[in-house]
Amino acid sequence: MMRFLLLFSRQGKLRLQKWFTPISEREKKKIIRDMTNMVLARQPRSCNFLDWKDLKIIYKRYASLYFCLAIENQENELLALEIIHRYVELLDKYFGNVCELDIIFNFEKAYFILDEFIIGGEVQETSKQIVNRSIEASDMLQEFQVGASTDTSPMSE
Amino acid sequence: MSPSIPLQEMIRAIRSARTQCEERGVIQRECAAIRAQFRQSDNGSRSHNLAKLLYVHMLGYPAHFGQMECVRMIASSRYSEKRVGYLGAMMLLDEKQDASLLITNSIKNDLSHSNQYVQSLALCTLACMGSAEMCRDLAPEIDRLLRASNSYIKKKAALCAVHIVRKVQDLGELFAPAARSLLAEKNHGVLHGAVILITDGVCFVLCMFQTVPELVQIMRSLTVSGYSPEHDVAGVSDPFLQVRILRLLRILGRHCETASDAMNDLLAQVATNTDSTKTVGNAVLYETVLTVLDIKSESGLRVLAVNILGRFLLNNDRNIRYIAMTSLQKIVNTDHNAVQRHRGTIVDCLKDHDASVKRRALELSLALVSASNIRSMMKELLLFLSSCPPELRSHTASGIFTAAERYAPSQRWHIDTMLHVLTTAGGDVRDETVPNLIQLITNTSELHCYTVHKLYRALLTDISQQPLVQVACWCIGEYGDLLLRGECQETEPVQVSEDDVLDALETVLQSHMSSPATRAFALTATMKLSTRITDNVELMFKIFKTGSGIQLRKFMIFFLLFLKNVLSPSVLRAAVLERMPVIEKNSGQSNGESAGAKTEPKIMVKPGETSPPQQPVNQVCDLLDLLGGSEGPAQPNPAQSTTAAGLTMNTSSAAGGDLLDLLGGFQPTPTLSVYEKNGVNLTLQYERQSDAVLTVTLTACNSTDSDISSFSLQAAVPKVCPQRRPSPHHRSVESGRRGDLDLSQSSSASLFTAFHPCPIQVHLKMRIRISYTVQGSAFQDMVQVDSFQGL
């Protein structure tokens, strides 16, 4: 299973963190520091795989964001690369040519998309279209509820 | 009450803060507003307040006051609030928090909600942070959902069940029948979840062998027939599902012949038909190879798998090469010959630029060394050693030594190889290398001449690698006579005179880079040479005048007395210093005879002999007369005793001072005096050793009448200048008995630190902290050196 997924910028600022096992706040901060240091120190055309403690770290850079996924030792590294790629594709489809700013200003949407793709550290749906459709439906449900209620305070744009 | 700003405006405000302080200010204001909002009753903007809090939390600020708000929002009837509430629960709560128990009831209600998206929120949260109690509570509910719901919910319920089983093993039995029946579903998401559920619920495996045919069928339909555009990734149909099924097949077939047979054909088919031009295809192939190698497959299939790995090794993509080597490492012992066929490619990977690939290649290469390829492999490994990253050097060196020991084709080759490693990576070898090499050399008596010539030449080129210098000194001491002989059948003849040899040893003694252990080696070697090449005592004395350190001076005094036959008749000296016998392997005993086998040679004193309990003072003075620098007899004053030699030497403090003066007491030319207080003098001298290394020597001098104890020195440079502190044995200061530094009267101690040069714009600065105790009072001081001229 996957242990955690981190997204951070080239300057090491965290943009998204998803943890699939219970870890204390202090430990989380330490892991984030370790990951950012390790990954940002890598040369441009290196191997995308690292060994860290008893886990394998798979990282890939997309534009200005680093996607860093930690998997257990029996998992398939090449497939992990595909998982990262699939998530990027989902974000891209949703936001339309996604960039780092989209993820910053709509971070809760990024989480919702992730939660439709991965649950409990495992992929739940292997079809892109089904995931996209589910997210759209959830969004519509939200709009519908908000629109139907008397109080019209807007959610995040 | 200030109106709270929408989420995105807050994000913009935080991002535009120019300093950390400004950002903290914005965040504190916002958190205060959020807290106030939380205290109010339902006002319709709760969800975006919580969202703001979650953003702040991601930046690293505390957000625990939002936990109860999450619990409240989850219980709300509005989907928007539930959505953010559950997200908050996953981010702020984990099973260790008490508040997490409070949401169990909400989750339970939501699991049976009429709207599937609400159900999905509950399922997702339970799978993410459900504690063991929550899992036990809600397991029956999950089981119900596994059986009777739509595929959207089923797939999530399956993964929720996986989480439950991971948390509470016993509940696996509860889900077994449902999991089994899910394999008949057509929906890929549900299938995927079912396969994972079966894989991870270990207790299933025993009764799940019947699923093998079904799984094989599913795989076949994925790979051969049924092009499903929805699940296609670059020509491979649903790689995620394929990989999971392959992994389950691996577990089922691992210990079972029949299961392995049933999947043989399928695996061969997948291995041959999968397109390997893209990463997806390679991911499936990789999993297939792992499965084939793990189950009880027939040999043809194994050969196919290893060939795929061989193809991977030639792939341009570094990732593929990396995983190929990882897999080959797993089978290098069982399928050794198959892996040997790819040795050439693996060795080429040693030259790759990537550190991860290099590491894998090194491991595999070391595992592939055998008697038949030792010469060519060693060439490659030695080449690798000279250019490998520093973190791999020690491992490489020890790997080379093990391989050389096991498969050396000839003694000379073995010695050559070890010498090569010592010259290239001398600083990174383990401590027992020196005695091992010495033992090897003594055992090859026909090569003594060759070895000592080679070592002598190596010593002349480079005296910085301590293990090499130690071995060289030992050999020169033992076989110095062979060195003078000039001709040797294995190397070109070269004229070496007595003076050259003694000069070489003197250089070692004098050099800053020599550790105390190395200097002791050099000293003992000089001593041995007194019976081998020259009886010229005056020449010896010249050497004994150099070198510093209290420990060494004890040796020196003893040697001097020994030389002058003061302690023993000359015939005994010859006996004591005769050629070492062949050392047996694994003789780790510390007795006088095997002194050479240890890094710290003890003085060779036959027990019971020549150990006068007390040196009369007049004898010491006679010695001083001989050395031509005495100041007349002085009062005896007990100083340190040398227990190592079994001798008690009482030198008077004044005489001791004179003697120390006489023997040189190495004083570097002071160029900068940085500290002068309480009788402690700290001077600093620096010189550039090479382009990359600047050596700074700090010398501390005690000019008081009494001892200084607990002396400690710390030096720091600005962070831009990386500092290379040598390992502790480079310090040329001997510790006293308690491990502290004892500066006795008029003695001095040198510290040695080497730095890399700073970039030109940055001046080298050093801050030195010194603390010591003199006459019962403790002092502590800090000095800053701001300018190093001439850099």
Short mmCIF file of C-alpha atoms in Angstrom, two decimals, chain B residues 451-726:
data_model
loop_
_atom_site.label_atom_id
_atom_site.label_comp_id
_atom_site.label_asym_id
_atom_site.label_seq_id
_atom_site.Cartn_x
_atom_site.Cartn_y
_atom_site.Cartn_z
CA THR B 451 56.66 -5.74 -1.56
CA VAL B 452 59.04 -3.56 0.36
CA HIS B 453 60.24 -1.86 -2.81
CA LYS B 454 56.69 -1.13 -3.86
CA LEU B 455 55.72 0.15 -0.46
CA TYR B 456 58.78 2.31 -0.22
CA ARG B 457 57.94 3.92 -3.52
CA ALA B 458 54.32 4.42 -2.45
CA LEU B 459 55.54 6.01 0.77
CA LEU B 460 57.65 8.48 -1.15
CA THR B 461 54.69 9.57 -3.26
CA ASP B 462 52.05 10.01 -0.64
CA ILE B 463 52.15 9.93 3.13
CA SER B 464 48.61 11.01 3.82
CA GLN B 465 46.87 7.64 3.68
CA GLN B 466 47.37 6.30 7.18
CA PRO B 467 46.80 2.57 6.63
CA LEU B 468 49.22 2.57 3.72
CA VAL B 469 51.86 4.45 5.66
CA GLN B 470 51.51 2.11 8.59
CA VAL B 471 51.97 -0.96 6.46
CA ALA B 472 54.86 0.66 4.62
CA CYS B 473 56.63 1.57 7.84
CA TRP B 474 56.21 -1.90 9.21
CA CYS B 475 57.61 -3.47 6.06
CA ILE B 476 60.54 -1.11 5.86
CA GLY B 477 61.31 -1.90 9.45
CA GLU B 478 61.16 -5.63 8.86
CA TYR B 479 62.75 -5.88 5.44
CA GLY B 480 64.87 -2.74 5.24
CA ASP B 481 67.91 -4.79 4.38
CA LEU B 482 66.17 -6.12 1.30
CA LEU B 483 65.45 -2.55 0.31
CA LEU B 484 69.11 -1.66 0.31
CA ARG B 485 70.02 -4.59 -1.80
CA GLY B 486 68.86 -2.72 -4.86
CA GLU B 487 67.89 -5.48 -7.22
CA CYS B 488 64.76 -7.48 -7.06
CA GLN B 489 63.50 -9.75 -9.76
CA GLU B 490 59.99 -8.40 -9.91
CA THR B 491 60.65 -4.68 -10.23
CA GLU B 492 63.21 -2.44 -11.84
CA PRO B 493 66.35 -1.92 -9.82
CA VAL B 494 66.72 1.30 -7.92
CA GLN B 495 69.43 2.49 -5.59
CA VAL B 496 68.29 3.14 -2.09
CA SER B 497 70.70 4.21 0.58
CA GLU B 498 70.49 4.07 4.35
CA ASP B 499 69.95 7.78 4.47
CA ASP B 500 67.03 7.61 2.06
CA VAL B 501 65.32 5.05 4.20
CA LEU B 502 65.85 6.92 7.41
CA ASP B 503 64.78 10.13 5.73
CA ALA B 504 61.54 8.53 4.67
CA LEU B 505 60.81 7.41 8.20
CA GLU B 506 61.74 10.79 9.53
CA THR B 507 59.29 12.45 7.14
CA VAL B 508 56.54 10.24 8.44
CA LEU B 509 57.41 11.09 12.03
CA GLN B 510 57.51 14.75 11.28
CA SER B 511 54.40 15.04 9.20
CA HIS B 512 51.26 16.61 10.53
CA MET B 513 49.15 14.08 8.77
CA SER B 514 50.55 11.14 10.66
CA SER B 515 48.44 9.84 13.48
CA PRO B 516 50.05 8.75 16.75
CA ALA B 517 49.64 5.13 15.70
CA THR B 518 51.46 5.80 12.46
CA ARG B 519 54.27 7.58 14.23
CA ALA B 520 54.61 4.66 16.60
CA PHE B 521 54.93 2.38 13.58
CA ALA B 522 57.63 4.59 12.14
CA LEU B 523 59.49 4.68 15.42
CA THR B 524 59.42 0.94 15.86
CA ALA B 525 60.56 0.54 12.29
CA THR B 526 63.52 2.82 12.92
CA MET B 527 64.35 0.81 15.98
CA LYS B 528 64.32 -2.42 14.03
CA LEU B 529 66.56 -0.94 11.38
CA SER B 530 69.25 -0.52 14.00
CA THR B 531 69.99 -4.22 13.70
CA ARG B 532 69.24 -4.54 10.04
CA ILE B 533 70.88 -1.83 8.10
CA THR B 534 72.93 0.37 10.31
CA ASP B 535 74.34 0.52 13.75
CA ASN B 536 74.86 4.20 13.46
CA VAL B 537 73.40 5.47 16.67
CA GLU B 538 73.89 9.13 15.85
CA LEU B 539 71.76 8.74 12.78
CA MET B 540 69.03 7.17 14.87
CA PHE B 541 69.12 9.96 17.38
CA LYS B 542 68.48 12.45 14.64
CA ILE B 543 65.19 10.73 13.96
CA PHE B 544 64.28 10.44 17.58
CA LYS B 545 64.58 14.15 17.95
CA THR B 546 61.59 14.72 15.75
CA GLY B 547 58.02 13.91 16.48
CA SER B 548 56.01 15.12 19.41
CA GLY B 549 53.63 13.86 21.95
CA ILE B 550 54.06 12.49 25.41
CA GLN B 551 53.25 8.91 24.52
CA LEU B 552 55.81 8.85 21.76
CA ARG B 553 58.44 10.38 23.96
CA LYS B 554 58.10 7.49 26.32
CA PHE B 555 58.85 5.16 23.44
CA MET B 556 61.70 7.33 22.30
CA ILE B 557 63.36 7.40 25.68
CA PHE B 558 63.07 3.68 25.94
CA PHE B 559 64.48 3.16 22.48
CA LEU B 560 67.36 5.46 23.17
CA LEU B 561 68.25 3.54 26.27
CA PHE B 562 67.78 0.30 24.44
CA LEU B 563 70.03 1.48 21.63
CA LYS B 564 72.76 2.43 23.95
CA ASN B 565 72.59 -1.01 25.42
CA VAL B 566 71.85 0.63 28.71
CA LEU B 567 69.06 -1.78 29.39
CA SER B 568 70.45 -4.84 27.78
CA PRO B 569 73.55 -6.26 26.19
CA SER B 570 73.72 -5.79 22.45
CA VAL B 571 73.28 -9.42 21.68
CA LEU B 572 69.90 -9.32 23.38
CA ARG B 573 68.94 -6.33 21.33
CA ALA B 574 69.62 -8.26 18.20
CA ALA B 575 67.51 -11.11 19.45
CA VAL B 576 64.62 -8.88 20.37
CA LEU B 577 64.68 -7.08 17.07
CA GLU B 578 65.15 -10.06 14.81
CA ARG B 579 62.87 -10.87 11.90
CA MET B 580 59.26 -11.46 12.79
CA PRO B 581 58.01 -15.01 12.51
CA VAL B 582 55.15 -15.74 10.16
CA ILE B 583 52.00 -14.59 11.83
CA GLU B 584 49.20 -17.08 11.97
CA LYS B 585 45.86 -15.98 10.86
CA ASN B 586 43.32 -15.14 13.55
CA SER B 587 46.03 -14.69 16.14
CA GLY B 588 44.46 -11.72 17.81
CA GLN B 589 46.47 -12.30 20.97
CA SER B 590 48.35 -9.41 22.35
CA ASN B 591 51.71 -10.72 23.27
CA GLY B 592 55.07 -9.23 22.57
CA GLU B 593 55.76 -11.43 19.56
CA SER B 594 52.81 -10.49 17.53
CA ALA B 595 53.28 -6.81 18.04
CA GLY B 596 53.22 -6.22 14.33
CA ALA B 597 49.73 -7.59 14.01
CA LYS B 598 48.17 -4.72 15.88
CA THR B 599 47.74 -1.15 14.88
CA GLU B 600 49.23 0.17 18.06
CA PRO B 601 52.50 -1.70 18.48
CA LYS B 602 53.62 -2.25 22.00
CA ILE B 603 57.26 -2.16 22.84
CA MET B 604 58.81 -5.57 22.47
CA VAL B 605 59.97 -6.41 25.95
CA LYS B 606 60.48 -10.00 26.92
CA PRO B 607 58.54 -10.38 30.14
CA GLY B 608 60.62 -10.63 33.24
CA GLU B 609 63.66 -9.20 31.60
CA THR B 610 65.14 -5.78 31.40
CA SER B 611 62.57 -4.04 33.51
CA PRO B 612 64.41 -2.15 36.19
CA PRO B 613 61.91 -0.77 38.62
CA GLN B 614 63.43 2.64 38.84
CA GLN B 615 65.68 4.67 36.70
CA PRO B 616 68.33 6.27 38.85
CA VAL B 617 68.53 9.90 38.16
CA ASN B 618 72.20 9.96 37.41
CA GLN B 619 71.73 7.56 34.55
CA VAL B 620 69.28 9.91 33.02
CA CYS B 621 71.72 12.69 33.43
CA ASP B 622 74.43 10.67 31.81
CA LEU B 623 72.17 10.27 28.90
CA LEU B 624 71.66 13.95 28.82
CA ASP B 625 75.39 14.47 28.84
CA LEU B 626 75.69 12.24 25.87
CA LEU B 627 73.07 14.21 24.08
CA GLY B 628 75.06 17.28 24.92
CA GLY B 629 72.45 19.45 26.46
CA SER B 630 72.07 18.76 30.11
CA GLU B 631 71.84 21.29 32.85
CA GLY B 632 73.29 19.19 35.58
CA PRO B 633 71.57 16.82 37.92
CA ALA B 634 68.13 17.81 38.99
CA GLN B 635 65.83 16.74 41.77
CA PRO B 636 63.80 13.69 41.09
CA ASN B 637 60.15 14.42 40.73
CA PRO B 638 57.72 11.70 39.89
CA ALA B 639 56.04 12.26 36.56
CA GLN B 640 53.87 9.87 34.56
CA SER B 641 54.66 6.20 34.59
CA THR B 642 54.72 4.14 31.46
CA THR B 643 52.78 1.04 32.17
CA ALA B 644 52.87 -0.05 28.58
CA ALA B 645 56.55 -0.89 28.65
CA GLY B 646 56.48 -2.48 32.05
CA LEU B 647 59.05 0.10 33.02
CA THR B 648 58.75 2.75 35.61
CA MET B 649 60.51 5.86 34.64
CA ASN B 650 60.79 8.76 36.95
CA THR B 651 62.04 11.77 35.24
CA SER B 652 62.58 14.88 37.21
CA SER B 653 60.51 17.75 36.21
CA ALA B 654 63.48 19.89 35.36
CA ALA B 655 65.27 17.04 33.69
CA GLY B 656 62.07 16.10 32.05
CA GLY B 657 61.83 19.57 30.75
CA ASP B 658 65.36 19.44 29.46
CA LEU B 659 64.88 16.09 27.91
CA LEU B 660 61.81 17.28 26.19
CA ASP B 661 63.66 20.27 24.95
CA LEU B 662 66.40 18.03 23.71
CA LEU B 663 64.14 15.77 21.84
CA GLY B 664 62.88 18.69 19.95
CA GLY B 665 59.33 19.17 21.12
CA PHE B 666 58.07 20.04 17.73
CA GLN B 667 57.23 23.71 17.60
CA PRO B 668 55.69 25.05 14.48
CA THR B 669 56.69 28.55 13.55
CA PRO B 670 53.99 30.66 15.13
CA THR B 671 52.42 32.99 12.69
CA LEU B 672 49.43 34.19 14.64
CA SER B 673 49.03 34.35 18.36
CA VAL B 674 45.35 34.23 19.12
CA TYR B 675 45.14 33.78 22.86
CA GLU B 676 47.43 34.58 25.75
CA LYS B 677 46.03 34.35 29.21
CA ASN B 678 46.67 32.53 32.47
CA GLY B 679 49.80 31.04 31.06
CA VAL B 680 48.04 29.42 28.15
CA ASN B 681 49.32 30.42 24.75
CA LEU B 682 47.36 29.57 21.66
CA THR B 683 48.99 30.09 18.32
CA LEU B 684 47.69 29.47 14.86
CA GLN B 685 49.54 28.48 11.74
CA TYR B 686 48.06 27.73 8.38
CA GLU B 687 49.28 26.48 5.07
CA ARG B 688 47.69 25.33 1.90
CA GLN B 689 48.28 21.64 1.36
CA SER B 690 46.74 21.48 -2.06
CA ASP B 691 44.07 23.15 -4.12
CA ALA B 692 41.32 21.62 -2.13
CA VAL B 693 42.70 21.53 1.36
CA LEU B 694 43.83 24.18 3.73
CA THR B 695 45.50 22.99 6.89
CA VAL B 696 45.18 25.00 10.02
CA THR B 697 47.24 24.06 13.03
CA LEU B 698 46.44 25.31 16.49
CA THR B 699 49.14 24.91 19.06
CA ALA B 700 48.56 25.31 22.73
CA CYS B 701 51.47 26.06 25.05
CA ASN B 702 51.60 25.99 28.80
CA SER B 703 54.07 28.41 30.26
CA THR B 704 53.06 28.17 33.91
CA ASP B 705 54.74 26.26 36.67
CA SER B 706 51.93 23.81 37.18
CA ASP B 707 49.90 21.41 35.16
CA ILE B 708 46.89 22.40 33.22
CA SER B 709 44.14 19.86 33.06
CA SER B 710 40.74 19.40 31.46
CA PHE B 711 41.94 21.29 28.45
CA SER B 712 39.45 21.34 25.62
CA LEU B 713 39.46 23.16 22.34
CA GLN B 714 36.67 23.67 19.85
CA ALA B 715 36.89 25.41 16.53
CA ALA B 716 34.13 26.47 14.17
CA VAL B 717 34.07 28.08 10.74
CA PRO B 718 31.22 29.75 8.88
CA LYS B 719 28.84 27.34 7.19
CA VAL B 720 29.97 28.21 3.67
CA CYS B 721 33.29 26.60 4.35
CA PRO B 722 32.81 22.88 4.65
CA GLN B 723 35.09 21.59 7.30
CA ARG B 724 36.69 18.26 7.18
CA ARG B 725 37.61 17.18 10.60
CA PRO B 726 39.89 14.22 10.41
#
